[in-house]
mmCIF file of C-alpha atoms in Angstrom:
data_model
loop_
_atom_site.group_PDB
_atom_site.id
_atom_site.type_symbol
_atom_site.label_atom_id
_atom_site.label_comp_id
_atom_site.label_asym_id
_atom_site.label_seq_id
_atom_site.Cartn_x
_atom_site.Cartn_y
_atom_site.Cartn_z
ATOM 1 C CA MET N 1 42.167 -27.991 65.690
ATOM 2 C CA GLY N 2 39.167 -29.737 67.211
ATOM 3 C CA THR N 3 36.309 -31.718 65.710
ATOM 4 C CA ASN N 4 33.289 -30.139 67.402
ATOM 5 C CA ASP N 5 31.471 -27.989 64.821
ATOM 6 C CA GLY N 6 28.482 -26.950 66.903
ATOM 7 C CA CYS N 7 28.764 -23.364 65.654
ATOM 8 C CA PRO N 8 29.523 -23.448 61.921
ATOM 9 C CA PRO N 9 30.412 -20.031 60.478
ATOM 10 C CA PRO N 10 28.107 -18.242 58.037
ATOM 11 C CA ALA N 11 28.881 -18.501 54.327
ATOM 12 C CA CYS N 12 30.847 -15.304 53.690
ATOM 13 C CA SER N 13 32.741 -14.224 50.612
ATOM 14 C CA SER N 14 34.157 -11.128 52.330
ATOM 15 C CA PRO N 15 34.328 -9.598 55.827
ATOM 16 C CA LEU N 16 32.223 -6.786 54.342
ATOM 17 C CA ASP N 17 29.240 -9.088 53.724
ATOM 18 C CA GLU N 18 26.266 -8.648 56.036
ATOM 19 C CA GLY N 19 26.739 -10.658 59.226
ATOM 20 C CA CYS N 20 30.352 -11.421 58.344
ATOM 21 C CA GLY N 21 32.193 -8.771 60.335
ATOM 22 C CA ALA N 22 34.093 -9.235 63.575
ATOM 23 C CA GLU N 23 32.007 -10.152 66.621
ATOM 24 C CA VAL N 24 33.332 -9.017 70.001
ATOM 25 C CA LEU N 25 33.205 -11.913 72.449
ATOM 26 C CA ALA N 26 34.687 -10.016 75.385
ATOM 27 C CA SER N 27 35.846 -6.450 75.974
ATOM 28 C CA PHE N 28 38.025 -5.163 78.801
ATOM 29 C CA GLU N 29 38.279 -1.915 80.734
ATOM 30 C CA ASP N 30 42.076 -2.040 80.639
ATOM 31 C CA VAL N 31 44.359 -3.219 77.845
ATOM 32 C CA LEU N 32 45.682 -6.693 78.577
ATOM 33 C CA VAL N 33 49.456 -6.980 79.031
ATOM 34 C CA GLY N 34 51.721 -9.719 77.697
ATOM 35 C CA VAL N 35 48.989 -11.614 75.851
ATOM 36 C CA ALA N 36 49.656 -15.270 74.916
ATOM 37 C CA GLY N 37 47.296 -16.885 72.439
ATOM 38 C CA PRO N 38 44.406 -17.182 71.911
ATOM 39 C CA VAL N 39 44.061 -20.909 71.163
ATOM 40 C CA ALA N 40 40.923 -22.995 70.611
ATOM 41 C CA THR N 41 40.055 -26.371 72.167
ATOM 42 C CA GLU N 42 36.963 -28.517 71.627
ATOM 43 C CA HIS N 43 34.646 -26.156 73.486
ATOM 44 C CA PHE N 44 36.601 -23.070 74.583
ATOM 45 C CA VAL N 45 38.894 -20.282 73.482
ATOM 46 C CA TYR N 46 41.783 -19.741 75.914
ATOM 47 C CA TRP N 47 44.301 -16.953 76.228
ATOM 48 C CA GLY N 48 46.750 -15.763 78.835
ATOM 49 C CA TYR N 49 47.942 -12.375 80.014
ATOM 50 C CA HIS N 50 50.029 -10.783 82.773
ATOM 51 C CA ASP N 51 49.463 -8.178 85.439
ATOM 52 C CA ALA N 52 50.963 -4.709 85.128
ATOM 53 C CA SER N 53 54.232 -5.852 86.696
ATOM 54 C CA VAL N 54 54.453 -8.753 84.196
ATOM 55 C CA THR N 55 55.327 -11.086 87.087
ATOM 56 C CA HIS N 56 51.940 -12.803 87.497
ATOM 57 C CA TRP N 57 49.988 -14.579 84.749
ATOM 58 C CA SER N 58 46.356 -15.596 84.344
ATOM 59 C CA LEU N 59 44.765 -18.120 81.980
ATOM 60 C CA VAL N 60 41.175 -17.353 81.012
ATOM 61 C CA ARG N 61 38.598 -18.838 78.664
ATOM 62 C CA LEU N 62 35.277 -18.245 76.951
ATOM 63 C CA PRO N 63 32.954 -20.670 75.151
ATOM 64 C CA ARG N 64 34.252 -21.174 71.605
ATOM 65 C CA CYS N 65 30.805 -20.681 70.085
ATOM 66 C CA GLY N 66 30.313 -17.248 71.603
ATOM 67 C CA GLY N 67 26.771 -16.268 72.544
ATOM 68 C CA GLU N 68 26.045 -13.430 74.934
ATOM 69 C CA ARG N 69 29.078 -11.328 75.716
ATOM 70 C CA GLY N 70 30.337 -12.139 79.170
ATOM 71 C CA GLU N 71 33.245 -12.092 81.548
ATOM 72 C CA PRO N 72 35.977 -14.641 80.810
ATOM 73 C CA ASP N 73 36.348 -17.470 83.297
ATOM 74 C CA GLU N 74 39.766 -17.468 84.991
ATOM 75 C CA VAL N 75 40.916 -21.087 85.182
ATOM 76 C CA ALA N 76 44.501 -20.670 86.426
ATOM 77 C CA ASP N 77 46.965 -18.070 87.642
ATOM 78 C CA ALA N 78 50.398 -18.006 89.263
ATOM 79 C CA ASP N 79 53.446 -15.874 89.850
ATOM 80 C CA GLY N 80 55.869 -16.112 86.957
ATOM 81 C CA PHE N 81 55.692 -15.781 83.194
ATOM 82 C CA LEU N 82 53.480 -17.415 80.568
ATOM 83 C CA TRP N 83 55.568 -17.454 77.378
ATOM 84 C CA HIS N 84 53.784 -19.773 74.957
ATOM 85 C CA ILE N 85 50.416 -21.450 74.584
ATOM 86 C CA GLY N 86 49.093 -24.160 72.264
ATOM 87 C CA SER N 87 46.274 -26.705 72.130
ATOM 88 C CA ILE N 88 45.562 -30.323 71.162
ATOM 89 C CA GLY N 89 41.962 -31.546 71.316
ATOM 90 C CA SER N 90 40.501 -30.375 74.615
ATOM 91 C CA ASP N 91 43.871 -29.648 76.260
ATOM 92 C CA VAL N 92 45.913 -26.454 76.535
ATOM 93 C CA PHE N 93 49.724 -26.562 76.688
ATOM 94 C CA MET N 94 51.680 -23.713 78.269
ATOM 95 C CA GLY N 95 55.356 -22.831 78.332
ATOM 96 C CA LEU N 96 55.923 -21.269 81.748
ATOM 97 C CA ARG N 97 58.633 -19.644 83.798
ATOM 98 C CA GLU N 98 57.641 -20.192 87.404
ATOM 99 C CA ALA N 99 59.088 -17.535 89.725
ATOM 100 C CA ASP N 100 61.057 -18.964 92.638
ATOM 101 C CA GLY N 101 62.855 -16.262 94.564
ATOM 102 C CA THR N 102 65.589 -14.870 92.336
ATOM 103 C CA SER N 103 65.335 -17.716 89.780
ATOM 104 C CA ALA N 104 62.650 -18.666 87.266
ATOM 105 C CA LYS N 105 62.011 -22.384 86.888
ATOM 106 C CA PRO N 106 60.836 -23.255 83.371
ATOM 107 C CA THR N 107 58.241 -25.925 82.722
ATOM 108 C CA ILE N 108 55.637 -27.127 80.237
ATOM 109 C CA GLN N 109 52.152 -27.688 81.616
ATOM 110 C CA ARG N 110 49.106 -29.439 80.141
ATOM 111 C CA ARG N 111 45.705 -28.303 81.384
ATOM 112 C CA SER N 112 42.431 -30.059 80.476
ATOM 113 C CA GLU N 113 38.984 -28.478 80.174
ATOM 114 C CA ASP N 114 37.932 -30.104 83.475
ATOM 115 C CA GLY N 115 40.743 -28.279 85.304
ATOM 116 C CA SER N 116 43.087 -31.247 85.752
ATOM 117 C CA HIS N 117 46.699 -30.576 84.845
ATOM 118 C CA ILE N 118 50.180 -32.055 84.840
ATOM 119 C CA SER N 119 53.617 -30.519 84.333
ATOM 120 C CA ALA N 120 56.644 -31.967 82.588
ATOM 121 C CA ALA N 121 59.300 -33.350 84.896
ATOM 122 C CA GLY N 122 62.817 -31.984 84.876
ATOM 123 C CA GLU N 123 62.077 -28.322 84.167
ATOM 124 C CA PRO N 124 62.638 -28.236 80.389
ATOM 125 C CA ALA N 125 64.196 -24.862 79.544
ATOM 126 C CA ASN N 126 61.961 -24.061 76.598
ATOM 127 C CA ILE N 127 62.295 -20.914 74.516
ATOM 128 C CA ASP N 128 59.542 -21.858 72.031
ATOM 129 C CA LEU N 129 56.582 -24.232 72.087
ATOM 130 C CA SER N 130 54.390 -25.497 69.234
ATOM 131 C CA THR N 131 51.598 -28.063 69.008
ATOM 132 C CA THR N 132 50.414 -30.266 66.149
ATOM 133 C CA LYS N 133 47.452 -32.648 66.198
ATOM 134 C CA ALA N 134 49.553 -35.313 67.902
ATOM 135 C CA GLU N 135 52.787 -33.792 69.302
ATOM 136 C CA VAL N 136 54.106 -31.085 71.556
ATOM 137 C CA LEU N 137 57.239 -29.601 69.976
ATOM 138 C CA TRP N 138 59.590 -27.382 71.895
ATOM 139 C CA ILE N 139 62.947 -25.761 71.353
ATOM 140 C CA GLY N 140 65.340 -25.377 74.261
ATOM 141 C CA ALA N 141 67.613 -27.278 76.633
ATOM 142 C CA ASP N 142 67.042 -30.877 77.676
ATOM 143 C CA PRO N 143 66.486 -30.885 81.476
ATOM 144 C CA PHE N 144 68.742 -33.916 81.905
ATOM 145 C CA GLY N 145 71.448 -32.890 79.444
ATOM 146 C CA SER N 146 71.219 -36.063 77.351
ATOM 147 C CA SER N 147 70.428 -34.366 74.061
ATOM 148 C CA GLY N 148 71.461 -30.805 74.782
ATOM 149 C CA PHE N 149 69.929 -27.730 73.223
ATOM 150 C CA GLY N 150 67.748 -28.319 70.190
ATOM 151 C CA LEU N 151 64.361 -29.538 68.957
ATOM 152 C CA HIS N 152 62.393 -31.840 71.268
ATOM 153 C CA VAL N 153 59.250 -33.900 70.652
ATOM 154 C CA MET N 154 56.974 -34.641 73.608
ATOM 155 C CA ASP N 155 54.035 -37.023 74.007
ATOM 156 C CA PRO N 156 50.989 -34.819 74.767
ATOM 157 C CA HIS N 157 49.490 -37.333 77.227
ATOM 158 C CA THR N 158 52.508 -38.114 79.380
ATOM 159 C CA LEU N 159 54.617 -34.993 78.653
ATOM 160 C CA LYS N 160 57.590 -37.304 78.235
ATOM 161 C CA GLU N 161 60.151 -36.768 75.492
ATOM 162 C CA THR N 162 59.887 -39.166 72.541
ATOM 163 C CA ALA N 163 62.540 -37.715 70.217
ATOM 164 C CA ALA N 164 65.146 -34.968 70.136
ATOM 165 C CA VAL N 165 67.591 -33.441 67.670
ATOM 166 C CA ALA N 166 70.607 -31.520 68.948
ATOM 167 C CA ASP N 167 70.797 -28.099 67.295
ATOM 168 C CA PRO N 168 72.594 -25.266 69.124
ATOM 169 C CA ASP N 169 71.183 -22.740 66.634
ATOM 170 C CA ALA N 170 67.523 -23.772 66.890
ATOM 171 C CA TRP N 171 65.337 -20.735 67.349
ATOM 172 C CA SER N 172 61.580 -20.757 66.730
ATOM 173 C CA GLY N 173 58.739 -22.569 65.012
ATOM 174 C CA ALA N 174 58.248 -26.310 64.485
ATOM 175 C CA THR N 175 55.811 -28.652 62.767
ATOM 176 C CA THR N 176 55.554 -32.259 61.568
ATOM 177 C CA VAL N 177 54.447 -33.882 58.298
ATOM 178 C CA ASP N 178 54.687 -37.449 56.982
ATOM 179 C CA GLY N 179 57.104 -38.638 59.665
ATOM 180 C CA ASP N 180 59.410 -35.625 59.409
ATOM 181 C CA VAL N 181 59.813 -32.671 61.735
ATOM 182 C CA TYR N 182 60.678 -29.174 60.482
ATOM 183 C CA TRP N 183 61.913 -26.343 62.687
ATOM 184 C CA GLY N 184 63.490 -22.917 62.395
ATOM 185 C CA GLY N 185 66.845 -21.659 63.514
ATOM 186 C CA VAL N 186 69.688 -19.299 62.829
ATOM 187 C CA GLY N 187 70.539 -19.953 59.187
ATOM 188 C CA GLY N 188 67.181 -21.301 58.084
ATOM 189 C CA VAL N 189 64.764 -24.244 58.254
ATOM 190 C CA ARG N 190 65.909 -27.750 59.203
ATOM 191 C CA ARG N 191 64.316 -31.176 58.686
ATOM 192 C CA ALA N 192 64.800 -34.501 60.495
ATOM 193 C CA SER N 193 63.106 -37.898 60.605
ATOM 194 C CA LEU N 194 60.985 -38.577 63.678
ATOM 195 C CA GLU N 195 61.879 -42.282 63.472
ATOM 196 C CA SER N 196 65.650 -41.775 63.608
ATOM 197 C CA PRO N 197 66.416 -38.156 64.526
ATOM 198 C CA THR N 198 70.193 -38.510 64.720
ATOM 199 C CA GLY N 199 70.858 -35.425 62.599
ATOM 200 C CA TYR N 200 69.132 -32.958 60.333
ATOM 201 C CA ASP N 201 69.193 -31.514 56.828
ATOM 202 C CA ASP N 202 69.251 -27.809 56.053
ATOM 203 C CA VAL N 203 66.200 -27.339 53.834
ATOM 204 C CA LEU N 204 65.682 -23.602 53.336
ATOM 205 C CA PRO N 205 68.505 -21.093 53.982
ATOM 206 C CA LEU N 206 67.299 -17.962 55.808
ATOM 207 C CA ALA N 207 68.881 -15.432 58.150
ATOM 208 C CA ARG N 208 66.854 -16.358 61.256
ATOM 209 C CA THR N 209 63.590 -18.259 61.124
ATOM 210 C CA GLY N 210 60.680 -16.877 63.146
ATOM 211 C CA ASP N 211 58.091 -19.575 62.430
ATOM 212 C CA VAL N 212 57.485 -22.603 60.173
ATOM 213 C CA VAL N 213 54.291 -24.239 58.870
ATOM 214 C CA VAL N 214 53.480 -26.822 56.210
ATOM 215 C CA THR N 215 50.359 -26.864 54.054
ATOM 216 C CA GLY N 216 50.006 -29.590 51.458
ATOM 217 C CA GLU N 217 53.231 -29.784 49.444
ATOM 218 C CA TRP N 218 54.446 -26.378 50.562
ATOM 219 C CA LEU N 219 56.755 -25.251 53.328
ATOM 220 C CA VAL N 220 56.154 -21.682 54.532
ATOM 221 C CA ALA N 221 58.648 -19.864 56.748
ATOM 222 C CA HIS N 222 58.943 -16.477 58.398
ATOM 223 C CA ASP N 223 62.410 -14.940 58.063
ATOM 224 C CA LEU N 224 63.298 -12.377 60.715
ATOM 225 C CA GLY N 225 65.989 -10.951 58.452
ATOM 226 C CA ASP N 226 69.435 -9.840 59.515
ATOM 227 C CA GLN N 227 70.942 -6.548 60.691
ATOM 228 C CA GLY N 228 67.751 -4.517 60.476
ATOM 229 C CA MET N 229 66.483 -5.992 57.226
ATOM 230 C CA ALA N 230 62.706 -6.315 56.785
ATOM 231 C CA ALA N 231 61.097 -9.628 57.693
ATOM 232 C CA GLY N 232 59.901 -11.852 54.875
ATOM 233 C CA ILE N 233 57.593 -14.784 54.142
ATOM 234 C CA TRP N 234 59.136 -17.567 52.060
ATOM 235 C CA VAL N 235 57.430 -20.460 50.256
ATOM 236 C CA ALA N 236 59.233 -23.595 49.043
ATOM 237 C CA ARG N 237 58.638 -27.251 48.280
ATOM 238 C CA LEU N 238 59.137 -29.569 51.239
ATOM 239 C CA ASP N 239 62.657 -30.324 49.988
ATOM 240 C CA GLY N 240 63.461 -26.590 49.814
ATOM 241 C CA SER N 241 63.237 -26.324 46.021
ATOM 242 C CA GLN N 242 61.326 -23.584 44.171
ATOM 243 C CA ALA N 243 61.920 -21.188 47.067
ATOM 244 C CA ALA N 244 60.496 -17.687 46.654
ATOM 245 C CA LYS N 245 59.835 -14.709 48.890
ATOM 246 C CA VAL N 246 56.125 -13.827 48.679
ATOM 247 C CA ALA N 247 55.878 -10.975 51.211
ATOM 248 C CA GLU N 248 58.167 -8.488 52.942
ATOM 249 C CA GLY N 249 57.799 -5.781 55.552
ATOM 250 C CA PHE N 250 57.064 -5.473 59.271
ATOM 251 C CA ILE N 251 55.660 -8.990 59.633
ATOM 252 C CA LEU N 252 55.163 -10.602 63.026
ATOM 253 C CA ALA N 253 56.801 -13.982 63.656
ATOM 254 C CA PHE N 254 53.667 -16.124 63.739
ATOM 255 C CA LEU N 255 52.091 -18.270 61.009
ATOM 256 C CA GLU N 256 48.776 -20.127 61.025
ATOM 257 C CA THR N 257 47.146 -22.523 58.540
ATOM 258 C CA ASP N 258 43.688 -23.949 57.890
ATOM 259 C CA GLU N 259 42.334 -27.141 56.348
ATOM 260 C CA ASN N 260 41.849 -25.455 52.956
ATOM 261 C CA GLY N 261 45.525 -24.686 52.359
ATOM 262 C CA TRP N 262 45.556 -21.010 53.362
ATOM 263 C CA VAL N 263 48.417 -19.497 55.359
ATOM 264 C CA TYR N 264 47.746 -16.576 57.707
ATOM 265 C CA PHE N 265 50.103 -13.969 59.160
ATOM 266 C CA SER N 266 49.967 -10.437 60.547
ATOM 267 C CA GLN N 267 51.775 -7.341 59.339
ATOM 268 C CA LEU N 268 51.930 -3.658 60.178
ATOM 269 C CA VAL N 269 50.032 -1.549 57.628
ATOM 270 C CA ASP N 270 49.323 2.185 58.164
ATOM 271 C CA GLU N 271 50.056 1.968 61.917
ATOM 272 C CA LYS N 272 47.632 -0.955 62.378
ATOM 273 C CA VAL N 273 48.299 -4.663 62.421
ATOM 274 C CA SER N 274 46.405 -6.474 59.666
ATOM 275 C CA ILE N 275 45.779 -10.219 59.630
ATOM 276 C CA VAL N 276 46.124 -11.415 56.045
ATOM 277 C CA ARG N 277 46.168 -14.750 54.244
ATOM 278 C CA PHE N 278 47.436 -16.296 51.020
ATOM 279 C CA ARG N 279 47.431 -19.715 49.380
ATOM 280 C CA PRO N 280 50.855 -21.082 48.386
ATOM 281 C CA PRO N 281 52.591 -20.983 46.050
ATOM 282 C CA THR N 282 51.196 -17.568 45.102
ATOM 283 C CA GLY N 283 51.696 -14.483 47.237
ATOM 284 C CA ASP N 284 48.316 -12.865 46.535
ATOM 285 C CA LEU N 285 47.259 -11.456 49.911
ATOM 286 C CA GLN N 286 43.709 -11.115 51.252
ATOM 287 C CA SER N 287 43.248 -8.773 54.211
ATOM 288 C CA LEU N 288 40.772 -10.009 56.823
ATOM 289 C CA VAL N 289 40.814 -7.678 59.832
ATOM 290 C CA SER N 290 43.056 -4.993 61.324
ATOM 291 C CA GLY N 291 43.525 -3.146 64.596
ATOM 292 C CA ASP N 292 45.812 -2.996 67.618
ATOM 293 C CA LEU N 293 46.565 -6.739 67.670
ATOM 294 C CA ARG N 294 48.088 -8.144 70.870
ATOM 295 C CA GLY N 295 49.395 -11.673 71.083
ATOM 296 C CA ASP N 296 48.822 -14.154 68.274
ATOM 297 C CA PHE N 297 45.587 -15.403 66.699
ATOM 298 C CA VAL N 298 44.038 -18.762 65.860
ATOM 299 C CA VAL N 299 42.051 -20.103 62.897
ATOM 300 C CA ASP N 300 39.722 -22.879 64.001
ATOM 301 C CA ARG N 301 36.796 -24.581 62.240
ATOM 302 C CA GLY N 302 36.055 -21.658 59.959
ATOM 303 C CA TRP N 303 36.554 -18.895 62.538
ATOM 304 C CA LEU N 304 39.425 -16.544 63.307
ATOM 305 C CA TYR N 305 39.910 -15.534 66.957
ATOM 306 C CA ALA N 306 42.172 -12.642 68.009
ATOM 307 C CA TYR N 307 42.605 -10.100 70.776
ATOM 308 C CA PHE N 308 42.749 -6.429 69.764
ATOM 309 C CA ALA N 309 43.470 -3.800 72.410
ATOM 310 C CA ASP N 310 40.989 -1.420 70.769
ATOM 311 C CA GLN N 311 38.195 -4.029 70.474
ATOM 312 C CA GLY N 312 38.684 -6.983 72.803
ATOM 313 C CA LEU N 313 38.575 -10.671 71.969
ATOM 314 C CA VAL N 314 36.911 -10.948 68.570
ATOM 315 C CA ARG N 315 35.646 -13.777 66.373
ATOM 316 C CA LEU N 316 35.522 -13.420 62.587
ATOM 317 C CA PRO N 317 34.080 -15.925 60.072
ATOM 318 C CA ILE N 318 36.679 -16.915 57.497
ATOM 319 C CA PRO N 319 35.601 -16.028 53.933
ATOM 320 C CA LYS N 320 34.748 -18.972 51.701
ATOM 321 C CA GLU N 321 36.504 -19.601 48.392
#
């Protein structure tokens, strides 16, 4: 989340209020394929997508504050696969699989708003990538084999590893709070100290964790379920106590938070994907917008950005308390 608030949202109590509905920032003749993001930096909203063959990716952006609807600016493209995207400040971080003949070399790349970019050395084999305000977190195999498969912490400026925890069952989702790192895996949510990550504690038992976020004193996790069971959203204290399932159904494995303690996720309702939110520890859901959602979404400085196949890239002011 950035600090530039040059376009504060209107004071809305509901998306139904006048001037509080979704604004289309960009529409497209064809439905975008393999969408990654969007994410917001200081001045732009970025997202990625693939061509029809899903073997070539493009990274595009629009001004974060909107204005006249226009064509997105393509800032990068390459053969291969764009799997994950995140942001810290004015930088975008991408988990890539770069095509190279019959193989696909994985890497993590940082790209700044001025177009400069660097890639991590050693081809980290990432299967999931997350960003906080100060760290790049990824799950996968260490390129040099020193720490094996597990959770890795990377300095966002140098893209060099600063900590790692071996975990052969690590899966998806990671975040940090008060010197600890939390991540998801087969069997639930784990926690380790960033200062001495020699092992980890099992905090919240789940079948298979799809994503993990922390807001205030609450840990929120997406459980993919097991053997065809419906996905669920779980809330617990940071130590795993007072755990409760607050939502269940066809819920996509992506969680987002804002500075006011709300947690956002998307779920299938009446053949449309609705973006909803709740404030832990309760499970009272507020629906914000629905449609043919592709990719993830981002909540940034009072706005929600998302790409819907039936609308385009939209921006929605978040309702006030």
